[in-house]
Each structure stands twice: as C-alpha cells, then as structure tokens.
C-alpha cells in the first residue's frame, strides 16, 4: 500500500508495526485497566502477557466476561496455518490460550488450515500441507491443553462437518467485501477468495452443536483480525453470536526491528525442533540494544526497547515482573552486558526447549485423543 509506513494483513506483515495505530486502523479496543481488573476477578490472576500489553487489544471481551459471570456458556477458538515448523512466535498465543482454558474451564476449538496454506501457495501439493499440519499438531498438544476440552481438526479431514456452515457464511460475503478487506484482485484463485468462510466456521460450531447461542473468544495475532471482522458482520444474520477476540502483538524477530520471523530465514526465530547448539547460535547472534563497545555500554547503558533479547524475556521467558524489572534496570544503567544477558536468557530457553521437545515426542501417541475427523481413518 503506497504511502503506508507498515502493512498488517493475514498474509503479510511488512515494515515496523505501530500497534497503537493498528487499534485505530482496525477499529478494535485497547485492553484497559478496568478490563484487566475484571479478568483478575474472574481468573484469580492476570497473565503476564496481559499485564505487559502483549495481549493488548480486543473486541467484545467484556461480553465474554459478562457471560462467564452469569455462567452462560462460551468457548475458545484459535488456529494454525501449517506453512512450516513452529517457532516461538507461534507459541505465544497458544500459551495464553492454555492459560485461558485452565482459568476459565473453557472448551477449545483448534483449527489447522491445511487448505489455506495450499491455496495461498505455500505448497505445491495439498498432502504436504496436511503433513506439516500433523507435525504442528504435536507442538499444539505439547503446550498442555486439556484433552477433554480440546478439539483439534484439519480442514481437509473435517470438511463434511464444516462445509454446511462454510457455504452459509460464503453466501453472505460478496467479492467486493473480500477485495476491500483483503486486497484481492483478478489474479487470486477461487479458493483464496472462499477461504475466509472456512476460518469463520469454528466461531459457530459450539452454537450449532449445543443448539443455543455460545459465543467464541478468539485469542490470535492481530494480523488475523480482518477475517473475523468479516465474520462478525455476518454472524447475526446467520443467527449466531458475533465472535469476540483478544489480539496479541507479534513476537519481534531475533534479527531486529523491521525484520520478520520467517521459516525461510531460520535465524529470525527459534523453532521448537532446533537443537541446543542452533538455539545458542541464534541467541548469540540476536540483535540487541547494546552499544558499540563495553566501555560505552558501562558508561551510557543500553536500550531494551529495541532489543530482541529483552523481548524474549518480556514476551515468554521472565514471568516475574520483579525479575523483568531487574533485567531492564541493569540494561539501562550499563550494569548488564549483552553477552551475559544472552547467556542468562539461554538458561531459560534451553530447559524450556528440552521440555517442549520431550512433550512433543510424547504427543505422537496422543494425537487421536484430540482430533475431530469426519470418519475414522483405516
Ligand atoms: N489463518 C491462520 C494462520 O495462517 C490460521 C487460523 C485459522 C487461525 N483459524 C484461526 C489463527 C483462528 C488464529 C485464530 O496461521
């Protein structure tokens, strides 16, 4: 988009994202202090990602809290487009979703969109997307979701169940809406244009299955919001409650501001299957807010605001506010040098990786506990 300083769509994140501006552009609401207090009241605590403004924006989260207070039913819904292996940026909303499930006792629908990643050309062959989907499902299970309350499905395997809802959604969305929201043109294939209908369906599954209005709350990266804007516009016409959303900021790339985490540039992020050696190398090469020399850093201090290493503490690896404050103060005053800060972060990441990798392997035997499919496979 010419004249734009940054771009955020479900398929492209470009430039340095101004998340405050995005709230205005998208027309969402900030999660403010009174709302955080309501969450504390309902959940017994406020997750660090909420306290720190990583989950910072929402649509109708207040209505979900109202429903919860009245003991009315609601469900969680999130998803994964299986384009590649999982990196820590993907994990972020899942960790939060698991906390929500635990604290609120909510059922979770987890959509894996192999169709999407095939249609949007990440793969030559559909079965490649499905295969990566199954690899990703191991990571999803490893996060620790409750199997009794979690329903994972691949679009291509659950389509019989999803399709009647998808066509009802699709009939209400014009091509001109799709063009306006997603910037489609004549070169887009039919599947791409239809796809938003597929991502809308899980918003309504609980209502259909229970035969009463059951709103969905969707924790997701804010880049996914355009899909659900469309879903919200058509929900009531179909007789379903509008889905609610909580949006997270995207984890900064290890390569620094303006760059983007990507599987084709593995140095930009840590992947859950990375070896300890690869992880160590990525962290050691990460972009920081450090000074050119030790002497300068001791004298002037460094800048955590632009530092990808500090972001990893803040987003995922230092849940204690006091601990985070120590890292920040020591950084700003020059008491902490980047090398030791990276080493300390590795002391948190490496054990996490080891645990996750073990849980991921153990998940291979547990897939069927979580999956919804149209018909049992032979
Ligand atoms: N489109 C998402 C992606 O590319 C996958 C997805 C499907 C999703 N349904 C969702 C993400 C709901 C968040 C919430 O990764």
Tab-separated table of C-alpha atoms and ligand atoms in Angstrom:
chain	number	residue	atom	x	y	z
A	1	UNK	CA	0.000	0.000	0.000
A	2	UNK	CA	1.739	3.190	-1.139
A	3	UNK	CA	2.240	5.880	1.475
A	4	UNK	CA	1.764	3.405	4.328
A	5	UNK	CA	4.572	3.061	6.851
A	6	UNK	CA	3.614	-0.524	7.681
A	7	UNK	CA	1.233	-3.202	6.478
A	8	UNK	CA	-0.549	-5.880	8.511
A	9	UNK	CA	-2.798	-8.413	6.787
A	10	UNK	CA	-3.321	-12.135	7.482
A	11	UNK	CA	-0.770	-12.883	4.749
A	12	UNK	CA	1.731	-10.118	5.035
A	13	UNK	CA	3.355	-8.161	7.838
A	14	UNK	CA	5.692	-5.508	6.431
A	15	UNK	CA	7.580	-2.592	7.983
A	16	UNK	CA	7.811	-1.607	11.620
A	17	UNK	CA	4.347	-2.166	13.089
A	18	UNK	CA	2.869	0.610	15.221
A	19	UNK	CA	0.465	-1.402	17.356
A	20	UNK	CA	-1.267	1.659	18.785
A	21	UNK	CA	-2.043	2.899	15.286
A	22	UNK	CA	-3.285	-0.549	14.356
A	23	UNK	CA	-6.002	-0.337	17.016
A	24	UNK	CA	-7.266	2.802	15.267
A	25	UNK	CA	-6.929	1.359	11.767
A	26	UNK	CA	-8.702	-1.867	12.639
A	27	UNK	CA	-11.239	-0.264	14.970
A	28	UNK	CA	-10.555	-2.578	17.919
A	29	UNK	CA	-10.476	-1.621	21.602
A	30	UNK	CA	-7.480	-1.469	23.915
A	31	UNK	CA	-7.490	-3.777	26.909
A	32	UNK	CA	-7.582	-1.126	29.646
A	33	UNK	CA	-7.083	-1.206	33.421
A	34	UNK	CA	-10.770	-1.763	34.355
A	35	UNK	CA	-10.954	-4.708	31.943
A	36	UNK	CA	-7.772	-6.173	33.440
A	37	UNK	CA	-9.404	-5.904	36.871
A	38	UNK	CA	-12.431	-7.798	35.596
A	39	UNK	CA	-10.119	-10.518	34.277
A	40	UNK	CA	-8.330	-10.672	37.630
A	41	UNK	CA	-11.667	-11.038	39.362
A	42	UNK	CA	-12.793	-13.867	37.062
A	43	UNK	CA	-9.461	-15.704	36.637
A	44	UNK	CA	-7.869	-15.137	40.032
A	45	UNK	CA	-4.792	-13.598	38.371
A	46	UNK	CA	-3.763	-11.596	35.335
A	47	UNK	CA	-1.477	-13.387	32.901
A	48	UNK	CA	1.889	-11.612	32.325
A	49	UNK	CA	1.043	-11.229	28.630
A	50	UNK	CA	-1.981	-9.155	29.668
A	51	UNK	CA	-0.148	-7.146	32.332
A	52	UNK	CA	2.591	-6.315	29.832
A	53	UNK	CA	0.319	-5.300	26.991
A	54	UNK	CA	1.316	-8.192	24.717
A	55	UNK	CA	-2.331	-9.213	24.544
A	56	UNK	CA	-3.377	-5.581	24.258
A	57	UNK	CA	-6.443	-5.249	22.057
A	58	UNK	CA	-9.876	-6.857	21.888
A	59	UNK	CA	-13.383	-6.996	20.512
A	60	UNK	CA	-16.202	-7.775	22.956
A	61	UNK	CA	-14.013	-9.413	25.608
A	62	UNK	CA	-16.271	-7.613	28.103
A	63	UNK	CA	-19.258	-9.547	26.741
A	64	UNK	CA	-17.444	-12.844	27.278
A	65	UNK	CA	-16.706	-11.815	30.872
A	66	UNK	CA	-20.385	-10.937	31.308
A	67	UNK	CA	-21.362	-14.377	30.015
A	68	UNK	CA	-18.820	-16.008	32.299
A	69	UNK	CA	-20.154	-14.110	35.334
A	70	UNK	CA	-23.671	-15.354	34.539
A	71	UNK	CA	-22.357	-18.904	33.982
A	72	UNK	CA	-23.544	-18.706	30.377
A	73	UNK	CA	-21.573	-20.942	28.012
A	74	UNK	CA	-18.758	-19.699	25.748
A	75	UNK	CA	-15.807	-21.378	24.046
A	76	UNK	CA	-12.263	-20.626	22.959
A	77	UNK	CA	-11.209	-20.829	19.322
A	78	UNK	CA	-7.801	-20.431	17.746
A	79	UNK	CA	-5.907	-21.884	14.803
A	80	UNK	CA	-2.744	-22.559	12.897
A	81	UNK	CA	-1.954	-22.294	9.212
A	82	UNK	CA	0.582	-25.120	8.756
A	83	UNK	CA	3.076	-23.436	6.451
A	84	UNK	CA	6.222	-24.651	8.229
A	85	UNK	CA	7.631	-25.762	11.554
A	86	UNK	CA	6.591	-23.929	14.724
A	87	UNK	CA	8.657	-21.086	16.096
A	88	UNK	CA	8.330	-19.332	19.450
A	89	UNK	CA	6.242	-16.544	17.913
A	90	UNK	CA	3.553	-19.104	17.046
A	91	UNK	CA	3.634	-20.486	20.571
A	92	UNK	CA	2.831	-17.121	22.147
A	93	UNK	CA	-0.972	-17.067	21.680
A	94	UNK	CA	-1.163	-20.789	22.443
A	95	UNK	CA	0.458	-20.353	25.847
A	96	UNK	CA	-2.091	-17.653	26.571
A	97	UNK	CA	-4.966	-19.760	25.243
A	98	UNK	CA	-3.937	-22.610	27.508
A	99	UNK	CA	-3.986	-20.254	30.485
A	100	UNK	CA	-7.486	-19.135	29.487
A	101	UNK	CA	-8.624	-22.749	29.193
A	102	UNK	CA	-7.210	-23.587	32.610
A	103	UNK	CA	-8.512	-20.491	34.379
A	104	UNK	CA	-11.969	-20.381	32.788
A	105	UNK	CA	-12.548	-24.078	32.143
A	106	UNK	CA	-13.456	-23.336	28.540
A	107	UNK	CA	-13.606	-25.800	25.662
A	108	UNK	CA	-11.165	-25.003	22.851
A	109	UNK	CA	-11.672	-25.469	19.110
A	110	UNK	CA	-8.311	-25.548	17.317
A	111	UNK	CA	-8.451	-25.262	13.533
A	112	UNK	CA	-5.497	-26.376	11.407
A	113	UNK	CA	-5.892	-24.863	7.942
A	114	UNK	CA	-4.015	-27.118	5.534
A	115	UNK	CA	-6.413	-25.915	2.815
A	116	UNK	CA	-5.374	-22.300	3.429
A	117	UNK	CA	-1.660	-22.983	3.175
A	118	UNK	CA	-2.145	-24.976	-0.023
A	119	UNK	CA	-4.398	-22.333	-1.603
A	120	UNK	CA	-2.084	-19.480	-0.681
A	121	UNK	CA	0.741	-21.335	-2.414
A	122	UNK	CA	2.965	-22.279	0.470
A	123	UNK	CA	2.891	-25.787	-1.035
A	124	UNK	CA	2.793	-27.376	-4.453
A	125	UNK	CA	0.776	-30.354	-3.159
A	126	UNK	CA	-2.087	-30.440	-0.691
A	127	UNK	CA	-0.800	-33.501	1.158
A	128	UNK	CA	2.388	-31.609	2.022
A	129	UNK	CA	0.317	-29.024	3.910
A	130	UNK	CA	-1.610	-31.778	5.694
A	131	UNK	CA	1.643	-33.458	6.704
A	132	UNK	CA	3.056	-30.227	8.169
A	133	UNK	CA	-0.320	-29.797	9.874
A	134	UNK	CA	0.224	-33.091	11.732
A	135	UNK	CA	3.743	-32.035	12.710
A	136	UNK	CA	2.340	-28.737	14.036
A	137	UNK	CA	-0.352	-30.603	15.987
A	138	UNK	CA	2.432	-32.234	18.039
A	139	UNK	CA	3.540	-28.759	19.120
A	140	UNK	CA	-0.028	-27.766	19.887
A	141	UNK	CA	-0.566	-30.818	22.085
A	142	UNK	CA	2.814	-30.239	23.772
A	143	UNK	CA	1.563	-26.866	25.044
A	144	UNK	CA	-0.524	-28.842	27.532
A	145	UNK	CA	-4.123	-28.322	26.505
A	146	UNK	CA	-6.718	-30.428	28.324
A	147	UNK	CA	-7.636	-33.332	26.009
A	148	UNK	CA	-11.133	-33.489	27.492
A	149	UNK	CA	-11.724	-29.874	26.498
A	150	UNK	CA	-9.737	-29.502	23.286
A	151	UNK	CA	-10.861	-30.337	19.751
A	152	UNK	CA	-8.221	-30.114	17.056
A	153	UNK	CA	-9.157	-30.576	13.407
A	154	UNK	CA	-7.635	-30.233	9.967
A	155	UNK	CA	-9.932	-28.546	7.464
A	156	UNK	CA	-9.479	-31.271	4.836
A	157	UNK	CA	-10.332	-34.032	7.340
A	158	UNK	CA	-13.327	-32.388	8.984
A	159	UNK	CA	-14.832	-30.806	5.907
A	160	UNK	CA	-18.067	-32.794	5.941
A	161	UNK	CA	-18.856	-31.228	9.301
A	162	UNK	CA	-17.561	-27.760	8.369
A	163	UNK	CA	-18.882	-27.372	4.847
A	164	UNK	CA	-22.606	-26.751	5.513
A	165	UNK	CA	-21.617	-23.853	7.767
A	166	UNK	CA	-18.977	-22.584	5.333
A	167	UNK	CA	-21.477	-22.251	2.474
A	168	UNK	CA	-23.886	-20.334	4.671
A	169	UNK	CA	-21.109	-17.927	5.561
A	170	UNK	CA	-19.832	-17.693	1.977
A	171	UNK	CA	-23.265	-16.755	0.617
A	172	UNK	CA	-23.284	-13.637	2.811
A	173	UNK	CA	-19.850	-12.337	1.787
A	174	UNK	CA	-19.568	-10.561	-1.562
A	175	UNK	CA	-16.475	-10.489	-3.735
A	176	UNK	CA	-16.391	-6.740	-3.273
A	177	UNK	CA	-16.148	-7.158	0.521
A	178	UNK	CA	-13.335	-9.679	0.097
A	179	UNK	CA	-11.497	-7.299	-2.240
A	180	UNK	CA	-11.913	-4.361	0.119
A	181	UNK	CA	-10.806	-6.285	3.221
A	182	UNK	CA	-8.006	-8.419	1.776
A	183	UNK	CA	-6.941	-6.527	-1.359
A	184	UNK	CA	-7.755	-9.458	-3.691
A	185	UNK	CA	-7.617	-8.910	-7.452
A	186	UNK	CA	-8.151	-10.876	-10.647
A	187	UNK	CA	-5.041	-12.972	-10.066
A	188	UNK	CA	-6.334	-14.543	-6.833
A	189	UNK	CA	-7.693	-18.065	-7.163
A	190	UNK	CA	-11.251	-19.002	-6.174
A	191	UNK	CA	-10.070	-20.880	-3.101
A	192	UNK	CA	-8.316	-17.849	-1.684
A	193	UNK	CA	-11.460	-15.804	-2.079
A	194	UNK	CA	-13.569	-18.517	-0.400
A	195	UNK	CA	-11.125	-19.191	2.421
A	196	UNK	CA	-12.441	-16.633	4.950
A	197	UNK	CA	-15.641	-18.689	5.060
A	198	UNK	CA	-13.587	-21.645	6.333
A	199	UNK	CA	-11.877	-19.636	9.046
A	200	UNK	CA	-15.281	-18.297	10.158
A	201	UNK	CA	-16.883	-21.703	10.681
A	202	UNK	CA	-15.354	-22.617	14.074
A	203	UNK	CA	-16.853	-19.411	15.520
A	204	UNK	CA	-20.261	-21.056	15.187
A	205	UNK	CA	-19.617	-24.746	15.866
A	206	UNK	CA	-20.455	-24.626	19.576
A	207	UNK	CA	-23.729	-22.791	18.921
A	208	UNK	CA	-24.688	-25.379	16.306
A	209	UNK	CA	-23.694	-28.355	18.422
A	210	UNK	CA	-25.451	-27.080	21.556
A	211	UNK	CA	-28.487	-25.598	19.784
A	212	UNK	CA	-28.175	-22.326	21.709
A	213	UNK	CA	-26.046	-19.187	21.370
A	214	UNK	CA	-22.496	-19.966	22.505
A	215	UNK	CA	-20.082	-17.149	21.662
A	216	UNK	CA	-16.459	-17.908	20.808
A	217	UNK	CA	-13.484	-15.949	22.156
A	218	UNK	CA	-10.552	-15.993	19.740
A	219	UNK	CA	-7.026	-15.352	21.039
A	220	UNK	CA	-4.914	-14.559	17.957
A	221	UNK	CA	-2.225	-12.379	16.463
A	222	UNK	CA	-3.759	-9.068	15.459
A	223	UNK	CA	-2.888	-9.862	11.832
A	224	UNK	CA	-5.833	-12.313	11.831
A	225	UNK	CA	-8.389	-9.661	12.771
A	226	UNK	CA	-9.512	-8.867	9.180
A	227	UNK	CA	-11.010	-12.366	8.795
A	228	UNK	CA	-13.054	-12.018	11.923
A	229	UNK	CA	-14.242	-8.515	11.094
A	230	UNK	CA	-15.976	-10.138	8.155
A	231	UNK	CA	-17.248	-12.992	10.354
A	232	UNK	CA	-18.645	-10.549	12.891
A	233	UNK	CA	-20.512	-8.669	10.159
A	234	UNK	CA	-22.424	-11.744	9.018
A	235	UNK	CA	-22.801	-13.693	12.304
A	236	UNK	CA	-26.095	-12.296	13.486
A	237	UNK	CA	-27.734	-12.628	10.085
A	238	UNK	CA	-26.993	-16.364	10.360
A	239	UNK	CA	-28.447	-16.487	13.866
A	240	UNK	CA	-25.155	-16.816	15.780
A	241	UNK	CA	-23.421	-14.546	18.292
A	242	UNK	CA	-20.513	-12.478	16.987
A	243	UNK	CA	-17.150	-13.946	17.929
A	244	UNK	CA	-15.086	-11.972	20.446
A	245	UNK	CA	-11.332	-11.519	20.076
A	246	UNK	CA	-8.195	-10.842	22.097
A	247	UNK	CA	-5.240	-9.760	19.977
A	248	UNK	CA	-1.536	-10.162	20.652
A	249	UNK	CA	1.399	-8.208	19.285
A	250	UNK	CA	3.741	-10.355	17.214
A	251	UNK	CA	6.974	-11.523	18.841
A	252	UNK	CA	9.847	-9.417	17.437
A	253	UNK	CA	12.301	-11.203	15.154
A	254	UNK	CA	15.740	-12.016	16.554
A	255	UNK	CA	17.194	-10.069	13.646
A	256	UNK	CA	15.805	-6.765	14.924
A	257	UNK	CA	13.095	-4.154	14.236
A	258	UNK	CA	11.562	-4.170	10.790
A	259	UNK	CA	12.551	-7.774	10.078
A	260	UNK	CA	10.019	-10.540	10.309
A	261	UNK	CA	10.105	-14.061	11.731
A	262	UNK	CA	10.118	-16.469	8.858
A	263	UNK	CA	10.813	-20.130	8.205
A	264	UNK	CA	12.778	-19.255	5.075
A	265	UNK	CA	15.160	-17.209	7.259
A	266	UNK	CA	15.694	-19.511	10.247
A	267	UNK	CA	17.957	-17.017	12.058
A	268	UNK	CA	14.918	-14.755	12.620
A	269	UNK	CA	13.374	-17.038	15.237
A	270	UNK	CA	13.815	-20.145	17.350
A	271	UNK	CA	11.985	-23.203	16.067
A	272	UNK	CA	10.710	-25.806	18.505
A	273	UNK	CA	12.800	-28.505	16.852
A	274	UNK	CA	16.043	-26.512	16.888
A	275	UNK	CA	18.976	-28.199	18.614
A	276	UNK	CA	20.528	-26.615	21.701
A	277	UNK	CA	23.505	-25.673	19.546
A	278	UNK	CA	21.355	-23.932	16.913
A	279	UNK	CA	19.349	-22.134	19.611
A	280	UNK	CA	22.519	-20.926	21.276
A	281	UNK	CA	23.869	-19.629	17.974
A	282	UNK	CA	20.644	-17.747	17.187
A	283	UNK	CA	20.515	-16.069	20.580
A	284	UNK	CA	24.196	-15.188	20.436
A	285	UNK	CA	23.696	-13.568	17.012
A	286	UNK	CA	20.473	-11.782	18.020
A	287	UNK	CA	20.007	-8.061	17.525
A	288	UNK	CA	20.252	-6.142	20.827
A	289	UNK	CA	20.041	-2.567	22.043
A	290	UNK	CA	23.692	-2.722	23.082
A	291	UNK	CA	26.463	-0.208	22.471
A	292	UNK	CA	29.436	-0.472	20.155
A	293	UNK	CA	31.905	-1.161	22.984
A	294	UNK	CA	31.893	-2.478	26.547
A	295	UNK	CA	33.259	0.831	27.778
A	296	UNK	CA	30.427	2.770	26.135
A	297	UNK	CA	27.793	0.380	27.429
A	298	UNK	CA	29.068	0.627	31.010
A	299	UNK	CA	29.050	4.414	30.738
A	300	UNK	CA	25.796	5.033	28.790
A	301	UNK	CA	23.744	1.895	29.330
A	302	UNK	CA	21.853	0.010	26.590
A	303	UNK	CA	18.337	0.201	25.154
A	304	UNK	CA	15.944	-2.679	25.953
A	305	UNK	CA	13.130	-1.027	23.937
A	306	UNK	CA	14.658	-2.107	20.619
A	307	UNK	CA	16.297	-5.311	21.896
A	308	UNK	CA	15.068	-8.692	20.630
A	309	UNK	CA	16.691	-10.461	23.596
A	310	UNK	CA	14.779	-8.279	26.045
A	311	UNK	CA	11.598	-9.008	24.062
A	312	UNK	CA	12.104	-12.734	24.665
A	313	UNK	CA	12.300	-12.145	28.416
A	314	UNK	CA	9.257	-9.922	28.286
A	315	UNK	CA	7.041	-11.994	25.979
A	316	UNK	CA	7.812	-15.504	27.171
A	317	UNK	CA	10.693	-16.251	29.485
A	318	UNK	CA	10.533	-13.977	32.532
A	319	UNK	CA	7.059	-14.242	34.051
A	320	UNK	CA	8.099	-12.431	37.239
A	321	UNK	CA	7.635	-8.662	36.966
A	322	UNK	CA	10.369	-8.138	39.508
A	323	UNK	CA	12.779	-10.294	37.522
A	324	UNK	CA	11.943	-8.390	34.338
A	325	UNK	CA	12.451	-5.058	36.078
A	326	UNK	CA	15.910	-6.193	37.192
A	327	UNK	CA	16.872	-7.109	33.613
A	328	UNK	CA	15.574	-3.766	32.371
A	329	UNK	CA	17.267	-1.618	35.016
A	330	UNK	CA	20.587	-3.411	34.723
A	331	UNK	CA	20.403	-2.978	30.951
A	332	UNK	CA	19.589	0.728	31.004
A	333	UNK	CA	22.264	1.533	33.590
A	334	UNK	CA	25.028	-0.445	31.908
A	335	UNK	CA	25.335	-2.893	34.808
A	336	UNK	CA	24.462	-5.741	32.406
A	337	UNK	CA	26.313	-6.516	29.184
A	338	UNK	CA	24.627	-8.184	26.210
A	339	UNK	CA	26.743	-11.322	26.351
A	340	UNK	CA	25.779	-12.187	29.921
A	341	UNK	CA	22.171	-11.199	29.259
A	342	UNK	CA	22.016	-13.637	26.324
A	343	UNK	CA	23.606	-16.355	28.450
A	344	UNK	CA	21.007	-15.815	31.166
A	345	UNK	CA	18.198	-15.962	28.602
A	346	UNK	CA	19.606	-19.226	27.235
A	347	UNK	CA	19.459	-20.541	30.788
A	348	UNK	CA	15.679	-20.148	30.500
A	349	UNK	CA	15.124	-21.047	26.835
A	350	UNK	CA	17.195	-24.236	26.692
A	351	UNK	CA	15.371	-26.065	29.532
A	352	UNK	CA	12.052	-24.908	28.067
A	353	UNK	CA	13.060	-26.340	24.685
A	354	UNK	CA	14.137	-29.624	26.209
A	355	UNK	CA	10.822	-29.999	28.000
A	356	UNK	CA	8.824	-28.970	24.957
A	357	UNK	CA	10.696	-31.379	22.699
A	358	UNK	CA	10.031	-34.274	25.082
A	359	UNK	CA	6.324	-33.361	25.287
A	360	UNK	CA	6.264	-33.011	21.508
A	361	UNK	CA	7.627	-36.534	21.036
A	362	UNK	CA	5.217	-37.935	23.636
A	363	UNK	CA	2.371	-36.263	21.725
A	364	UNK	CA	2.872	-38.647	18.790
A	365	UNK	CA	0.895	-41.285	20.707
A	366	UNK	CA	-1.795	-38.870	21.852
A	367	UNK	CA	-2.969	-37.269	18.601
A	368	UNK	CA	-6.222	-39.232	18.458
A	369	UNK	CA	-7.213	-38.043	21.940
A	370	UNK	CA	-7.516	-34.540	20.494
A	371	UNK	CA	-8.635	-34.932	16.885
A	372	UNK	CA	-12.021	-34.411	15.326
A	373	UNK	CA	-12.449	-36.111	11.962
A	374	UNK	CA	-15.370	-36.872	9.695
A	375	UNK	CA	-14.711	-40.605	9.634
A	376	UNK	CA	-12.170	-42.778	11.368
A	377	UNK	CA	-9.142	-43.454	9.194
A	378	UNK	CA	-8.176	-47.013	8.469
B	1	LIG	N1	-5.040	-18.191	9.241
B	1	LIG	C1	-4.278	-18.630	10.377
B	1	LIG	C2	-2.791	-18.748	10.008
B	1	LIG	O1	-2.395	-18.543	8.890
B	1	LIG	C3	-4.784	-19.941	10.930
B	1	LIG	C4	-6.079	-19.804	11.694
B	1	LIG	C5	-7.259	-20.429	11.412
B	1	LIG	C6	-6.283	-19.056	12.879
B	1	LIG	N2	-8.212	-20.104	12.330
B	1	LIG	C7	-7.644	-19.262	13.250
B	1	LIG	C8	-5.453	-18.255	13.657
B	1	LIG	C9	-8.150	-18.657	14.400
B	1	LIG	C10	-5.974	-17.646	14.793
B	1	LIG	C11	-7.327	-17.850	15.158
B	1	LIG	O2	-1.973	-19.077	10.832
